């Protein structure tokens, strides 16, 4: 059974682990922000308070779009990428990205992806969404005049070969990350020994915010979804 040498980011101590299932969040450096400067415990700046609701809305809304147990595979990546580009193409959100001088929005999504990767239940599901959102917001920030269609052509060539499988997703996150927290998950992914409990996600109603089996898409915005209650 494969063993890996793991370094504790906080203490520098090294030890050997045998990866038979999800390594778990205890292997992350609890003080590391994974490149994000946002720390809710210290309060939000004016700009952080402005963009944070949009970041959360994306992660909540995606349940209504990607309410499946597994979002791996090239077709799923392409669908999520297309949806995410549409979400962040909203003019008010594009304005936020133009004013995001330090890349805080994409960094926050990236931090969310790393935190989710060490979940033993459905970690890859959340991580893939957050990675795609991080790449989209970063690209829009760097290319403020780029259309969703132009951006789709560029990003699909990078993301589809890299993150369509769970192992590929975690290796990509380690290689592209600014911290070493993904080294444990990536090591297991390279050996094909990383496992996690499947997550059974249900969509959330955009009105009552409760989890339901089936929602109906808003005919106007094509993003928000609601249950069939009056």
Coordinates of N, CA and C in Angstrom, one line a residue:
X1 N 0.9 -1.2 0.0 CA 0.0 0.0 0.0 C 0.9 1.2 0.0
X2 N 0.6 2.2 -0.9 CA 1.5 3.4 -1.0 C 1.6 4.2 0.3
X3 N 2.9 4.7 0.6 CA 3.1 5.6 1.7 C 3.6 6.9 1.1
X4 N 3.4 8.0 1.9 CA 3.8 9.3 1.4 C 4.5 10.0 2.6
X5 N 5.5 10.8 2.3 CA 6.1 11.6 3.3 C 5.4 12.9 3.3
X6 N 4.9 13.3 4.4 CA 4.1 14.5 4.6 C 4.8 15.5 5.5
X7 N 4.8 16.7 5.1 CA 5.4 17.8 5.9 C 4.3 18.7 6.5
X8 N 4.3 18.8 7.8 CA 3.4 19.7 8.5 C 3.9 21.2 8.3
X9 N 3.0 21.9 7.5 CA 3.4 23.3 7.2 C 3.7 24.2 8.4
X10 N 3.0 23.9 9.5 CA 3.2 24.8 10.7 C 4.5 24.5 11.4
X11 N 4.8 23.2 11.5 CA 6.0 22.8 12.4 C 7.2 22.3 11.6
X12 N 7.0 22.0 10.4 CA 8.1 21.4 9.6 C 8.4 20.0 9.8
X13 N 7.6 19.4 10.8 CA 7.8 18.0 11.1 C 7.4 17.1 9.9
X14 N 8.1 16.0 9.7 CA 7.8 15.1 8.6 C 7.4 13.7 9.2
X15 N 6.4 13.1 8.5 CA 6.0 11.8 8.9 C 5.5 11.0 7.7
X16 N 5.3 9.7 7.9 CA 4.9 8.9 6.8 C 3.4 8.5 7.0
X17 N 2.6 8.6 5.9 CA 1.2 8.2 6.0 C 0.9 7.2 4.9
X18 N -0.1 6.4 5.2 CA -0.6 5.4 4.2 C -2.0 6.0 3.8
X19 N -2.2 6.3 2.5 CA -3.4 6.9 2.0 C -4.4 5.8 1.5
X20 N -5.4 5.5 2.3 CA -6.4 4.5 1.8 C -7.7 5.2 1.6
X21 N -7.9 6.4 2.1 CA -9.1 7.1 1.8 C -8.8 8.6 1.9
X22 N -9.8 9.5 1.9 CA -9.6 10.9 1.9 C -8.7 11.3 3.1
X23 N -7.5 12.0 2.8 CA -6.6 12.4 3.9 C -7.3 13.2 5.0
X24 N -8.2 14.1 4.7 CA -8.9 14.8 5.8 C -8.3 16.2 6.0
X25 N -9.2 17.1 6.5 CA -8.8 18.5 6.7 C -7.7 18.6 7.8
X26 N -7.5 17.6 8.6 CA -6.4 17.8 9.6 C -5.0 17.9 9.0
X27 N -4.9 17.5 7.7 CA -3.6 17.6 7.1 C -3.4 19.0 6.5
X28 N -4.4 19.9 6.5 CA -4.2 21.2 6.0 C -3.6 22.1 7.1
X29 N -2.8 23.1 6.7 CA -2.3 24.1 7.6 C -3.5 25.0 8.0
X30 N -3.9 24.9 9.3 CA -5.1 25.6 9.7 C -4.9 27.2 9.7
X31 N -3.6 27.6 9.7 CA -3.4 29.1 9.6 C -3.2 29.6 8.2
X32 N -3.2 28.7 7.2 CA -3.0 29.1 5.8 C -4.3 29.5 5.2
X33 N -4.2 30.6 4.5 CA -5.4 31.2 3.8 C -5.4 30.7 2.3
X34 N -4.4 30.0 1.9 CA -4.3 29.4 0.5 C -4.3 30.5 -0.5
X35 N -3.8 31.6 -0.2 CA -3.7 32.7 -1.2 C -4.7 33.8 -1.0
X36 N -5.7 33.5 -0.2 CA -6.8 34.5 0.0 C -6.4 35.4 1.2
X37 N -6.7 36.7 1.1 CA -6.5 37.6 2.3 C -7.8 37.8 3.1
X38 N -8.9 37.2 2.6 CA -10.2 37.5 3.3 C -10.3 36.5 4.6
X39 N -10.5 37.1 5.7 CA -10.7 36.4 6.9 C -11.9 37.0 7.7
X40 N -13.0 36.3 7.6 CA -14.2 36.8 8.2 C -14.1 37.0 9.7
X41 N -13.2 36.3 10.3 CA -13.0 36.5 11.8 C -12.5 37.9 12.1
X42 N -11.8 38.6 11.1 CA -11.3 39.9 11.3 C -12.2 41.0 10.8
X43 N -13.3 40.6 10.2 CA -14.2 41.6 9.6 C -13.8 41.8 8.1
X44 N -14.8 42.3 7.4 CA -14.6 42.6 6.0 C -14.3 44.0 5.7
X45 N -13.5 44.2 4.7 CA -13.3 45.6 4.2 C -14.5 46.0 3.4
X46 N -14.6 47.2 3.0 CA -15.8 47.7 2.2 C -15.9 46.9 0.9
X47 N -14.8 46.7 0.2 CA -14.9 45.9 -1.0 C -15.2 44.4 -0.8
X48 N -14.6 43.9 0.2 CA -14.9 42.5 0.5 C -16.4 42.3 0.9
X49 N -17.0 43.2 1.6 CA -18.4 43.1 2.0 C -19.2 43.2 0.7
X50 N -18.7 43.9 -0.3 CA -19.5 44.1 -1.5 C -19.5 42.9 -2.4
X51 N -18.3 42.2 -2.5 CA -18.3 41.1 -3.4 C -18.6 39.7 -2.8
X52 N -18.5 39.6 -1.5 CA -18.7 38.4 -0.8 C -20.1 37.7 -1.1
X53 N -21.2 38.5 -1.1 CA -22.5 37.9 -1.4 C -22.5 37.3 -2.7
X54 N -21.8 37.8 -3.7 CA -21.9 37.2 -5.1 C -21.1 35.9 -5.1
X55 N -20.0 35.8 -4.3 CA -19.3 34.6 -4.3 C -20.2 33.5 -3.6
X56 N -20.8 33.8 -2.6 CA -21.7 32.9 -1.9 C -22.9 32.5 -2.8
X57 N -23.5 33.5 -3.5 CA -24.6 33.2 -4.4 C -24.2 32.2 -5.5
X58 N -23.1 32.3 -6.0 CA -22.6 31.4 -7.0 C -22.6 30.0 -6.5
X59 N -22.0 29.8 -5.3 CA -21.9 28.4 -4.7 C -23.3 27.9 -4.4
X60 N -24.2 28.7 -4.0 CA -25.6 28.3 -3.6 C -26.4 28.0 -4.9
X61 N -26.2 28.9 -5.9 CA -27.0 28.7 -7.1 C -26.6 27.5 -7.9
X62 N -25.3 27.1 -7.9 CA -24.8 26.0 -8.7 C -25.5 24.7 -8.3
X63 N -26.1 24.6 -7.1 CA -26.8 23.4 -6.7 C -28.0 23.2 -7.6
X64 N -28.6 24.3 -8.0 CA -29.8 24.2 -8.9 C -29.4 23.8 -10.3
X65 N -28.1 24.1 -10.7 CA -27.6 23.7 -12.0 C -27.0 22.4 -12.1
X66 N -26.2 22.1 -11.1 CA -25.4 20.9 -11.1 C -25.8 20.0 -9.9
X67 N -27.0 19.6 -9.9 CA -27.6 18.8 -8.7 C -27.4 17.3 -9.0
X68 N -26.1 16.9 -9.2 CA -25.8 15.5 -9.5 C -24.8 15.1 -8.5
X69 N -24.7 13.8 -8.4 CA -23.7 13.2 -7.4 C -22.3 13.4 -7.8
X70 N -22.0 13.5 -9.1 CA -20.7 13.5 -9.6 C -20.6 14.5 -10.8
X71 N -19.8 15.5 -10.7 CA -19.6 16.5 -11.8 C -18.3 16.4 -12.5
X72 N -17.7 15.2 -12.5 CA -16.5 15.0 -13.2 C -16.8 14.7 -14.7
X73 N -15.8 14.6 -15.5 CA -16.0 14.3 -16.9 C -16.0 15.6 -17.7
X74 N -15.6 15.5 -19.0 CA -15.4 16.7 -19.8 C -16.7 17.5 -20.0
X75 N -17.8 16.7 -20.2 CA -19.1 17.4 -20.5 C -19.5 18.2 -19.3
X76 N -19.3 17.7 -18.1 CA -19.7 18.4 -16.9 C -18.8 19.7 -16.7
X77 N -17.5 19.5 -17.0 CA -16.6 20.7 -16.9 C -17.0 21.8 -17.8
X78 N -17.4 21.4 -19.1 CA -17.8 22.4 -20.1 C -19.1 23.1 -19.7
X79 N -20.0 22.3 -19.2 CA -21.3 22.9 -18.8 C -21.1 23.9 -17.6
X80 N -20.4 23.5 -16.6 CA -20.1 24.3 -15.5 C -19.4 25.6 -15.9
X81 N -18.4 25.4 -16.8 CA -17.6 26.6 -17.2 C -18.5 27.5 -18.0
X82 N -19.4 27.0 -18.8 CA -20.3 27.9 -19.5 C -21.2 28.6 -18.6
X83 N -21.8 27.9 -17.6 CA -22.7 28.5 -16.6 C -22.0 29.6 -15.8
X84 N -20.7 29.3 -15.4 CA -20.0 30.2 -14.6 C -19.6 31.5 -15.3
X85 N -19.3 31.4 -16.6 CA -19.0 32.5 -17.4 C -20.3 33.4 -17.5
X86 N -21.4 32.8 -17.7 CA -22.6 33.6 -17.8 C -22.9 34.3 -16.5
X87 N -22.7 33.6 -15.4 CA -23.0 34.2 -14.0 C -22.1 35.4 -13.8
X88 N -20.8 35.3 -14.1 CA -19.9 36.4 -13.9 C -19.9 37.4 -15.0
X89 N -20.6 37.2 -16.1 CA -20.8 38.2 -17.2 C -21.7 39.3 -16.9
X90 N -22.5 39.1 -15.8 CA -23.4 40.1 -15.4 C -22.6 41.4 -15.2
X91 N -23.1 42.5 -15.7 CA -22.4 43.8 -15.7 C -21.9 44.2 -14.3
X92 N -22.8 44.1 -13.4 CA -22.4 44.5 -12.0 C -21.3 43.6 -11.5
X93 N -21.3 42.4 -11.8 CA -20.2 41.5 -11.4 C -18.9 41.7 -12.1
X94 N -19.0 42.0 -13.4 CA -17.8 42.4 -14.2 C -17.2 43.7 -13.6
X95 N -18.0 44.6 -13.1 CA -17.5 45.8 -12.5 C -16.7 45.5 -11.3
X96 N -17.2 44.5 -10.5 CA -16.5 44.1 -9.3 C -15.1 43.6 -9.6
X97 N -15.1 42.8 -10.7 CA -13.8 42.2 -11.1 C -12.8 43.2 -11.6
X98 N -13.4 44.2 -12.3 CA -12.5 45.3 -12.8 C -11.9 46.1 -11.6
X99 N -12.6 46.2 -10.5 CA -12.1 46.9 -9.3 C -11.3 46.0 -8.4
X100 N -11.2 44.7 -8.7 CA -10.5 43.8 -7.8 C -9.0 43.8 -8.1
X101 N -8.4 44.8 -7.6 CA -7.0 45.1 -7.9 C -6.0 44.0 -7.5
X102 N -6.4 43.3 -6.4 CA -5.5 42.3 -5.8 C -5.9 40.8 -6.1
X103 N -7.0 40.7 -7.0 CA -7.4 39.3 -7.3 C -8.0 38.6 -6.1
X104 N -8.7 39.4 -5.2 CA -9.3 38.8 -4.0 C -10.4 37.8 -4.3
X105 N -11.2 38.0 -5.3 CA -12.3 37.1 -5.6 C -11.9 35.8 -6.1
X106 N -11.0 35.7 -7.0 CA -10.5 34.4 -7.5 C -9.7 33.7 -6.4
X107 N -9.0 34.5 -5.6 CA -8.2 33.8 -4.5 C -9.1 33.2 -3.4
X108 N -10.3 33.9 -3.2 CA -11.2 33.3 -2.2 C -11.8 32.0 -2.8
X109 N -12.2 32.0 -4.0 CA -12.7 30.7 -4.6 C -11.6 29.6 -4.5
X110 N -10.4 30.0 -4.8 CA -9.3 29.0 -4.7 C -9.1 28.4 -3.3
X111 N -9.2 29.3 -2.3 CA -9.2 28.8 -0.9 C -10.3 27.9 -0.6
X112 N -11.5 28.2 -1.1 CA -12.7 27.4 -0.9 C -12.4 26.0 -1.6
X113 N -11.8 26.0 -2.7 CA -11.5 24.7 -3.4 C -10.6 23.8 -2.6
X114 N -9.6 24.4 -2.0 CA -8.6 23.7 -1.2 C -9.3 23.1 0.1
X115 N -10.1 23.9 0.7 CA -10.8 23.5 1.9 C -11.7 22.3 1.6
X116 N -12.4 22.4 0.5 CA -13.4 21.4 0.1 C -12.6 20.1 -0.3
X117 N -11.4 20.2 -0.8 CA -10.7 19.0 -1.3 C -10.4 18.0 -0.2
X118 N -10.4 18.5 1.0 CA -10.1 17.6 2.1 C -11.3 17.1 2.9
X119 N -12.5 17.3 2.3 CA -13.7 16.8 2.9 C -13.9 15.4 2.5
X120 N -14.3 14.5 3.4 CA -14.5 13.1 3.1 C -15.8 12.8 2.3
X121 N -16.6 13.9 2.2 CA -17.9 13.7 1.5 C -18.0 14.7 0.4
X122 N -17.9 14.3 -0.8 CA -18.2 15.2 -2.0 C -17.2 16.3 -2.1
X123 N -16.0 16.1 -1.6 CA -15.0 17.2 -1.7 C -14.7 17.6 -3.2
X124 N -14.6 16.7 -4.1 CA -14.2 17.0 -5.5 C -15.4 17.8 -6.1
X125 N -16.6 17.5 -5.7 CA -17.8 18.2 -6.3 C -17.6 19.7 -6.1
X126 N -17.4 20.1 -4.8 CA -17.2 21.5 -4.5 C -16.0 22.1 -5.1
X127 N -14.9 21.3 -5.0 CA -13.6 21.8 -5.4 C -13.6 22.2 -6.9
X128 N -14.2 21.3 -7.7 CA -14.3 21.6 -9.1 C -15.0 22.9 -9.4
X129 N -16.2 23.1 -8.7 CA -16.9 24.3 -8.9 C -16.1 25.5 -8.6
X130 N -15.4 25.5 -7.4 CA -14.7 26.6 -7.0 C -13.4 26.9 -7.8
X131 N -12.8 25.8 -8.3 CA -11.6 26.0 -9.2 C -12.1 26.7 -10.5
X132 N -13.2 26.3 -11.1 CA -13.7 26.9 -12.3 C -14.0 28.3 -12.1
X133 N -14.7 28.6 -10.9 CA -15.0 30.0 -10.6 C -13.8 30.8 -10.4
X134 N -12.8 30.3 -9.8 CA -11.5 31.0 -9.6 C -10.9 31.3 -10.9
X135 N -10.8 30.4 -11.8 CA -10.2 30.6 -13.1 C -11.0 31.7 -14.0
X136 N -12.3 31.6 -13.9 CA -13.2 32.5 -14.7 C -13.0 33.9 -14.1
X137 N -13.1 34.1 -12.8 CA -13.0 35.4 -12.3 C -11.6 36.0 -12.5
X138 N -10.6 35.2 -12.4 CA -9.2 35.6 -12.7 C -9.1 36.1 -14.1
X139 N -9.6 35.3 -15.1 CA -9.5 35.6 -16.5 C -10.3 36.9 -16.8
X140 N -11.5 37.0 -16.3 CA -12.2 38.2 -16.5 C -11.5 39.5 -16.0
X141 N -10.9 39.3 -14.8 CA -10.2 40.4 -14.2 C -9.0 40.8 -15.1
X142 N -8.3 39.9 -15.6 CA -7.1 40.2 -16.4 C -7.5 40.6 -17.8
X143 N -8.7 40.2 -18.3 CA -9.1 40.6 -19.6 C -10.5 41.2 -19.5
X144 N -10.6 42.4 -19.1 CA -11.9 43.1 -18.8 C -12.8 43.2 -20.0
X145 N -12.3 43.2 -21.2 CA -13.1 43.4 -22.4 C -13.5 42.0 -23.0
X146 N -13.0 40.9 -22.5 CA -13.2 39.6 -23.1 C -14.7 39.2 -22.9
X147 N -15.2 38.7 -24.0 CA -16.6 38.2 -23.9 C -16.6 36.8 -23.3
X148 N -17.8 36.3 -22.9 CA -18.0 35.0 -22.4 C -17.6 33.9 -23.4
X149 N -17.9 34.2 -24.7 CA -17.6 33.2 -25.7 C -16.1 33.1 -25.9
X150 N -15.4 34.2 -26.0 CA -13.9 34.2 -26.2 C -13.3 33.5 -25.0
X151 N -13.7 33.8 -23.8 CA -13.2 33.3 -22.6 C -13.4 31.8 -22.5
X152 N -14.5 31.3 -23.0 CA -14.8 29.9 -23.0 C -13.8 29.1 -23.8
X153 N -13.5 29.6 -25.0 CA -12.5 29.0 -25.9 C -11.2 28.8 -25.2
X154 N -10.8 29.9 -24.5 CA -9.4 29.8 -23.9 C -9.4 28.9 -22.7
X155 N -10.4 29.0 -21.8 CA -10.4 28.3 -20.5 C -10.7 26.8 -20.7
X156 N -11.5 26.5 -21.7 CA -11.8 25.0 -21.9 C -10.5 24.3 -22.2
X157 N -9.7 24.9 -23.0 CA -8.4 24.2 -23.4 C -7.5 23.9 -22.2
X158 N -7.6 24.7 -21.2 CA -6.8 24.5 -20.0 C -7.5 23.6 -19.0
X159 N -8.8 23.8 -18.8 CA -9.5 23.1 -17.7 C -9.9 21.7 -18.1
X160 N -10.4 21.5 -19.3 CA -10.9 20.1 -19.6 C -9.9 19.0 -19.4
X161 N -8.7 19.2 -20.0 CA -7.7 18.1 -19.8 C -7.2 18.0 -18.4
X162 N -7.3 19.1 -17.6 CA -6.7 19.1 -16.3 C -7.6 18.6 -15.2
X163 N -8.9 19.0 -15.2 CA -9.7 18.8 -14.0 C -10.9 17.9 -14.3
X164 N -11.0 17.2 -15.4 CA -12.1 16.4 -15.7 C -12.2 15.2 -14.8
X165 N -11.1 14.7 -14.3 CA -11.1 13.6 -13.3 C -10.8 14.1 -12.0
X166 N -11.2 13.4 -10.9 CA -10.9 13.9 -9.6 C -9.4 13.9 -9.3
X167 N -8.7 12.9 -9.7 CA -7.2 12.8 -9.5 C -6.6 14.0 -10.2
X168 N -7.0 14.2 -11.5 CA -6.4 15.3 -12.2 C -6.7 16.7 -11.6
X169 N -7.9 16.8 -11.0 CA -8.3 18.1 -10.4 C -7.3 18.4 -9.2
X170 N -7.1 17.4 -8.4 CA -6.2 17.6 -7.2 C -4.8 17.8 -7.5
X171 N -4.3 17.2 -8.5 CA -2.9 17.4 -9.0 C -2.8 18.8 -9.6
X172 N -3.8 19.2 -10.4 CA -3.8 20.6 -10.9 C -3.8 21.6 -9.8
X173 N -4.6 21.4 -8.8 CA -4.7 22.4 -7.7 C -3.4 22.5 -7.0
X174 N -2.6 21.4 -6.8 CA -1.3 21.4 -6.2 C -0.3 22.2 -7.1
X175 N -0.4 21.9 -8.3 CA 0.6 22.5 -9.3 C 0.4 24.0 -9.4
X176 N -0.9 24.4 -9.4 CA -1.2 25.8 -9.6 C -1.4 26.7 -8.3
X177 N -1.3 26.0 -7.2 CA -1.6 26.7 -5.9 C -0.4 27.5 -5.5
X178 N -0.6 28.4 -4.6 CA 0.4 29.3 -4.0 C 0.9 28.8 -2.7
X179 N 0.3 27.7 -2.2 CA 0.8 27.2 -0.9 C 1.0 25.7 -1.1
X180 N 1.5 25.0 -0.1 CA 1.8 23.6 -0.2 C 0.7 22.7 0.4
X181 N -0.4 23.2 0.7 CA -1.5 22.5 1.4 C -2.0 21.3 0.6
X182 N -2.0 21.4 -0.7 CA -2.5 20.3 -1.5 C -1.5 19.1 -1.8
X183 N -0.4 19.2 -1.2 CA 0.6 18.2 -1.5 C 0.1 16.8 -1.0
X184 N -0.6 16.7 0.1 CA -1.1 15.5 0.6 C -2.1 14.8 -0.3
X185 N -3.1 15.6 -0.7 CA -4.2 15.1 -1.5 C -3.6 14.7 -2.9
X186 N -2.7 15.6 -3.4 CA -2.1 15.4 -4.7 C -1.3 14.1 -4.8
X187 N -0.6 13.8 -3.7 CA 0.3 12.6 -3.6 C -0.6 11.4 -3.7
X188 N -1.7 11.4 -3.0 CA -2.6 10.2 -3.1 C -3.3 10.1 -4.5
X189 N -3.6 11.3 -5.1 CA -4.2 11.3 -6.4 C -3.3 10.7 -7.4
X190 N -2.0 11.0 -7.3 CA -1.0 10.5 -8.3 C -1.0 9.0 -8.3
X191 N -1.1 8.4 -7.1 CA -1.1 7.0 -6.9 C -2.4 6.3 -7.1
X192 N -3.5 7.2 -7.3 CA -4.8 6.6 -7.5 C -5.4 6.0 -6.2
X193 N -4.9 6.5 -5.0 CA -5.4 6.0 -3.8 C -6.3 6.9 -3.0
X194 N -6.6 8.1 -3.6 CA -7.5 9.0 -3.0 C -9.0 8.6 -3.2
X195 N -9.7 8.5 -2.1 CA -11.1 8.1 -2.2 C -11.9 9.0 -1.3
X196 N -13.2 9.2 -1.7 CA -14.1 10.0 -0.9 C -15.5 9.5 -1.0
X197 N -16.3 9.8 0.0 CA -17.7 9.3 0.0 C -18.5 10.2 -0.9
X198 N -19.2 9.6 -1.8 CA -20.0 10.4 -2.8 C -21.0 11.3 -2.0
X199 N -21.2 12.5 -2.6 CA -22.1 13.4 -2.0 C -23.4 13.4 -2.8
X200 N -24.5 13.3 -2.2 CA -25.8 13.3 -2.8 C -26.4 14.7 -2.6
X201 N -26.2 15.6 -3.6 CA -26.6 17.0 -3.5 C -28.1 17.1 -4.0
X202 N -28.8 18.0 -3.4 CA -30.1 18.4 -3.8 C -30.1 19.9 -4.1
X203 N -30.9 20.3 -5.1 CA -30.9 21.8 -5.4 C -31.6 22.5 -4.3
X204 N -31.2 23.8 -4.2 CA -31.9 24.7 -3.2 C -32.8 25.6 -3.9
X205 N -34.0 25.8 -3.3 CA -35.0 26.8 -3.8 C -34.5 28.2 -3.6
X206 N -34.5 29.0 -4.7 CA -34.1 30.4 -4.6 C -34.9 31.2 -3.7
X207 N -36.1 30.8 -3.4 CA -37.1 31.5 -2.6 C -37.0 31.1 -1.1
X208 N -37.4 29.9 -0.8 CA -37.5 29.5 0.6 C -36.1 28.9 1.1
X209 N -35.2 28.7 0.2 CA -33.8 28.3 0.5 C -33.8 26.9 1.1
X210 N -34.8 26.1 0.9 CA -34.8 24.7 1.4 C -34.4 23.8 0.3
X211 N -33.9 22.6 0.7 CA -33.4 21.6 -0.2 C -34.6 20.8 -0.7
X212 N -34.7 20.7 -2.1 CA -35.9 20.0 -2.7 C -35.4 19.1 -3.8
X213 N -36.2 18.2 -4.2 CA -35.8 17.2 -5.2 C -35.7 17.8 -6.6
X214 N -36.7 18.7 -6.9 CA -36.8 19.3 -8.2 C -37.1 20.8 -8.1
X215 N -36.4 21.6 -8.9 CA -36.7 23.0 -9.0 C -37.0 23.4 -10.4
X216 N -37.6 24.6 -10.5 CA -37.9 25.1 -11.9 C -37.1 26.3 -12.1
X217 N -36.4 26.4 -13.3 CA -35.5 27.5 -13.6 C -36.3 28.8 -13.9
X218 N -35.9 29.9 -13.4 CA -36.5 31.2 -13.7 C -36.5 31.5 -15.2
X219 N -37.6 31.8 -15.8 CA -37.7 32.0 -17.2 C -37.0 33.3 -17.7
X220 N -36.8 34.2 -16.8 CA -36.2 35.5 -17.1 C -34.7 35.4 -17.1
X221 N -34.1 35.1 -15.9 CA -32.7 35.1 -15.8 C -32.0 33.8 -16.1
X222 N -32.7 32.7 -16.2 CA -32.2 31.4 -16.5 C -31.2 30.9 -15.6
X223 N -31.0 31.5 -14.4 CA -30.1 31.1 -13.4 C -30.7 30.7 -12.1
X224 N -31.5 31.5 -11.5 CA -32.2 31.2 -10.3 C -33.2 30.1 -10.5
X225 N -33.4 29.3 -9.5 CA -34.3 28.2 -9.6 C -35.2 28.2 -8.3
X226 N -36.5 27.8 -8.5 CA -37.4 27.8 -7.4 C -38.2 26.5 -7.3
X227 N -38.7 26.2 -6.1 CA -39.5 25.0 -6.0 C -40.9 25.3 -6.6
X228 N -41.8 24.3 -6.6 CA -43.1 24.5 -7.3 C -44.1 25.1 -6.4
X229 N -43.7 25.5 -5.1 CA -44.7 26.1 -4.2 C -45.1 27.5 -4.7
X230 N -46.3 27.9 -4.4 CA -46.9 29.2 -4.8 C -46.3 30.2 -3.9

